[in-house]
Amino acid sequence: MDDKHAPLSDGHIEALLRSLGPDDLELLEPAEEVWEGIESTVRASEGHHGNVVALEAPRRRLRPVLLGVAAALILLAVALSVTLTRDDPEVVLAAASLAYDAETFDALGAQARARAELVADGDRRSIQIVDASLPSPEAGADLEVWLIRPDDKGGVADLVSLGVVEPAAPSTLDVPADYDPALFFVVDISVEPRDGDAGHSGRSILRGPLQGI
């Protein structure tokens, strides 16, 4: 058998496929003579198969259909790009080194340390407790994080609880939307007994002002 008419092996087919570049994969509309040859063949067989659907309509619709598919893929890519880049990355707006005050704070905080970061994620604000070594409170009590609005003398004019943290794995706590960290800029960690009282116990262990707001 002539080599040029010999069937291609799987290895030859794979080699040919690997050699194809992007231009080789472009979808092209068949030449006019191809359609004419198909139509001639179909017309010749009309007597054997009855009515035959004309090929003119599919031929004219081929390129619009391909263009429509391409346009849909482009729109999908743009939509995915917008979705992936729309969310703003987290940004640290300010930070506080939390310190222990031996004169006024609970003795449980004597060996404690922590750092608090004010983080922005889009419109969301949160406090992250990082680089922390926090003590475990007594049974029936928790460590709670607060934001304090100080008065002119450095006292507490107002405050808001952000929630409870685990000493071994401090978490990220959301800042309520109606509390401005530029005003409530002092971060406090306190020991809070589970006694049903939502107010501050007065047993702070660490505190510090946010810097950089």
Short mmCIF file of C-alpha atoms in Angstrom, two decimals, residues 32-192:
data_model
loop_
_atom_site.label_atom_id
_atom_site.label_comp_id
_atom_site.label_asym_id
_atom_site.label_seq_id
_atom_site.Cartn_x
_atom_site.Cartn_y
_atom_site.Cartn_z
CA GLU A 32 -18.93 27.93 -1.36
CA GLU A 33 -17.92 24.92 -3.48
CA VAL A 34 -18.26 22.67 -0.43
CA TRP A 35 -21.86 23.75 0.11
CA GLU A 36 -22.59 23.43 -3.64
CA GLY A 37 -21.21 19.89 -3.66
CA ILE A 38 -23.36 18.95 -0.65
CA GLU A 39 -26.47 20.46 -2.24
CA SER A 40 -25.84 18.62 -5.54
CA THR A 41 -25.53 15.32 -3.70
CA VAL A 42 -28.70 15.95 -1.71
CA ARG A 43 -30.69 16.94 -4.81
CA ALA A 44 -29.53 13.79 -6.59
CA SER A 45 -30.98 11.68 -3.79
CA GLU A 46 -34.34 13.49 -3.60
CA GLY A 47 -36.08 10.67 -5.48
CA HIS A 48 -35.02 8.19 -2.81
CA HIS A 49 -35.72 10.23 0.32
CA GLY A 50 -38.66 12.50 -0.51
CA ASN A 51 -38.61 16.14 0.53
CA VAL A 52 -35.22 17.54 1.47
CA VAL A 53 -34.67 20.55 3.70
CA ALA A 54 -32.73 23.29 1.93
CA LEU A 55 -29.19 23.89 3.18
CA GLU A 56 -29.24 27.59 2.40
CA ALA A 57 -30.62 28.60 5.80
CA PRO A 58 -28.07 26.62 7.88
CA ARG A 59 -25.27 27.92 5.66
CA ARG A 60 -26.29 31.52 6.27
CA ARG A 61 -26.77 30.95 9.99
CA LEU A 62 -23.41 29.27 10.58
CA ARG A 63 -21.30 32.37 11.11
CA PRO A 64 -23.93 34.28 13.19
CA VAL A 65 -24.25 31.27 15.49
CA LEU A 66 -20.47 31.05 15.92
CA LEU A 67 -20.26 34.78 16.53
CA GLY A 68 -23.05 34.51 19.10
CA VAL A 69 -21.21 31.78 20.97
CA ALA A 70 -17.99 33.82 20.90
CA ALA A 71 -19.82 36.91 22.19
CA ALA A 72 -21.38 34.89 25.01
CA LEU A 73 -17.97 33.56 26.05
CA ILE A 74 -16.53 37.08 26.07
CA LEU A 75 -19.41 38.35 28.22
CA LEU A 76 -18.92 35.44 30.62
CA ALA A 77 -15.19 36.21 30.92
CA VAL A 78 -15.91 39.88 31.63
CA ALA A 79 -18.51 38.98 34.25
CA LEU A 80 -16.10 36.62 36.00
CA SER A 81 -13.37 39.25 35.91
CA VAL A 82 -15.66 41.85 37.48
CA THR A 83 -16.77 39.38 40.16
CA LEU A 84 -13.23 38.41 41.07
CA THR A 85 -11.91 41.98 41.24
CA ARG A 86 -14.98 43.70 42.70
CA ASP A 87 -14.29 42.79 46.34
CA ASP A 88 -11.82 45.11 48.03
CA PRO A 89 -8.93 43.43 49.87
CA GLU A 90 -8.73 43.74 53.64
CA VAL A 91 -6.86 46.87 54.77
CA VAL A 92 -5.51 47.56 58.25
CA LEU A 93 -6.62 51.10 59.11
CA ALA A 94 -5.20 51.39 62.62
CA ALA A 95 -3.61 49.34 65.39
CA ALA A 96 -3.41 49.38 69.18
CA SER A 97 -0.85 47.86 71.51
CA LEU A 98 -2.91 46.71 74.48
CA ALA A 99 -1.25 47.21 77.84
CA TYR A 100 -1.85 46.19 81.45
CA ASP A 101 -2.34 48.81 84.17
CA ALA A 102 -1.24 47.37 87.49
CA GLU A 103 -3.05 50.08 89.50
CA THR A 104 -6.53 49.74 88.06
CA PHE A 105 -6.79 46.51 86.07
CA ASP A 106 -7.62 42.97 87.17
CA ALA A 107 -4.56 41.00 88.28
CA LEU A 108 -5.43 38.29 85.73
CA GLY A 109 -3.95 40.55 83.04
CA ALA A 110 -0.52 40.91 84.64
CA GLN A 111 1.10 38.47 82.22
CA ALA A 112 -1.21 39.14 79.26
CA ARG A 113 -0.35 40.79 76.00
CA ALA A 114 -2.20 41.48 72.74
CA ARG A 115 -2.40 43.76 69.76
CA ALA A 116 -5.63 44.93 68.14
CA GLU A 117 -6.04 45.90 64.49
CA LEU A 118 -8.90 47.85 62.94
CA VAL A 119 -9.52 46.21 59.58
CA ALA A 120 -11.63 47.45 56.65
CA ASP A 121 -13.14 44.98 54.19
CA GLY A 122 -15.31 47.02 51.84
CA ASP A 123 -17.89 48.75 54.07
CA ARG A 124 -17.27 46.31 56.91
CA ARG A 125 -15.10 47.25 59.91
CA SER A 126 -13.74 44.74 62.39
CA ILE A 127 -11.27 44.38 65.23
CA GLN A 128 -8.72 41.58 64.99
CA ILE A 129 -6.89 40.48 68.12
CA VAL A 130 -3.39 39.40 67.04
CA ASP A 131 -0.02 38.55 68.61
CA ALA A 132 -1.97 37.66 71.74
CA SER A 133 -1.15 35.75 74.91
CA LEU A 134 -4.35 35.88 76.94
CA PRO A 135 -5.17 34.26 80.27
CA SER A 136 -8.10 31.91 80.79
CA PRO A 137 -10.65 33.42 83.18
CA GLU A 138 -12.20 31.52 86.04
CA ALA A 139 -15.05 29.12 85.47
CA GLY A 140 -18.27 30.89 84.56
CA ALA A 141 -16.52 33.93 83.00
CA ASP A 142 -15.33 35.03 79.55
CA LEU A 143 -12.93 37.49 77.99
CA GLU A 144 -14.87 40.23 76.20
CA VAL A 145 -13.66 42.90 73.78
CA TRP A 146 -14.99 46.47 73.91
CA LEU A 147 -14.59 49.74 72.04
CA ILE A 148 -14.56 52.78 74.32
CA ARG A 149 -15.30 56.42 73.53
CA PRO A 150 -13.19 58.32 76.07
CA ASP A 151 -14.22 61.60 77.62
CA ASP A 152 -12.03 64.71 77.86
CA LYS A 153 -10.35 63.39 81.01
CA GLY A 154 -9.58 59.95 79.62
CA GLY A 155 -12.48 58.27 81.37
CA VAL A 156 -15.23 56.24 79.73
CA ALA A 157 -17.90 58.37 78.06
CA ASP A 158 -19.50 55.45 76.21
CA LEU A 159 -18.62 51.93 75.14
CA VAL A 160 -19.86 49.04 73.02
CA SER A 161 -19.22 45.32 73.33
CA LEU A 162 -17.83 43.56 70.27
CA GLY A 163 -18.16 40.07 71.71
CA VAL A 164 -16.34 37.28 73.47
CA VAL A 165 -12.96 35.85 72.44
CA GLU A 166 -11.34 32.52 73.19
CA PRO A 167 -8.02 33.02 75.03
CA ALA A 168 -6.25 30.35 72.94
CA ALA A 169 -7.63 31.54 69.58
CA PRO A 170 -8.77 35.18 69.56
CA SER A 171 -11.16 35.89 66.72
CA THR A 172 -12.17 38.76 64.47
CA LEU A 173 -15.07 40.79 65.82
CA ASP A 174 -17.31 43.06 63.76
CA VAL A 175 -17.66 46.72 64.69
CA PRO A 176 -21.37 47.71 64.71
CA ALA A 177 -22.14 49.94 61.72
CA ASP A 178 -23.48 52.79 63.88
CA TYR A 179 -20.30 53.06 65.98
CA ASP A 180 -17.51 55.15 64.47
CA PRO A 181 -14.02 53.83 65.37
CA ALA A 182 -12.73 57.39 65.03
CA LEU A 183 -14.75 58.17 68.19
CA PHE A 184 -14.74 54.73 69.83
CA PHE A 185 -11.02 54.25 69.41
CA VAL A 186 -9.93 52.63 72.69
CA VAL A 187 -9.83 48.81 72.65
CA ASP A 188 -10.45 47.08 75.97
CA ILE A 189 -10.42 43.41 76.99
CA SER A 190 -12.17 42.53 80.23
CA VAL A 191 -13.20 39.56 82.35
CA GLU A 192 -16.99 39.23 82.26
#
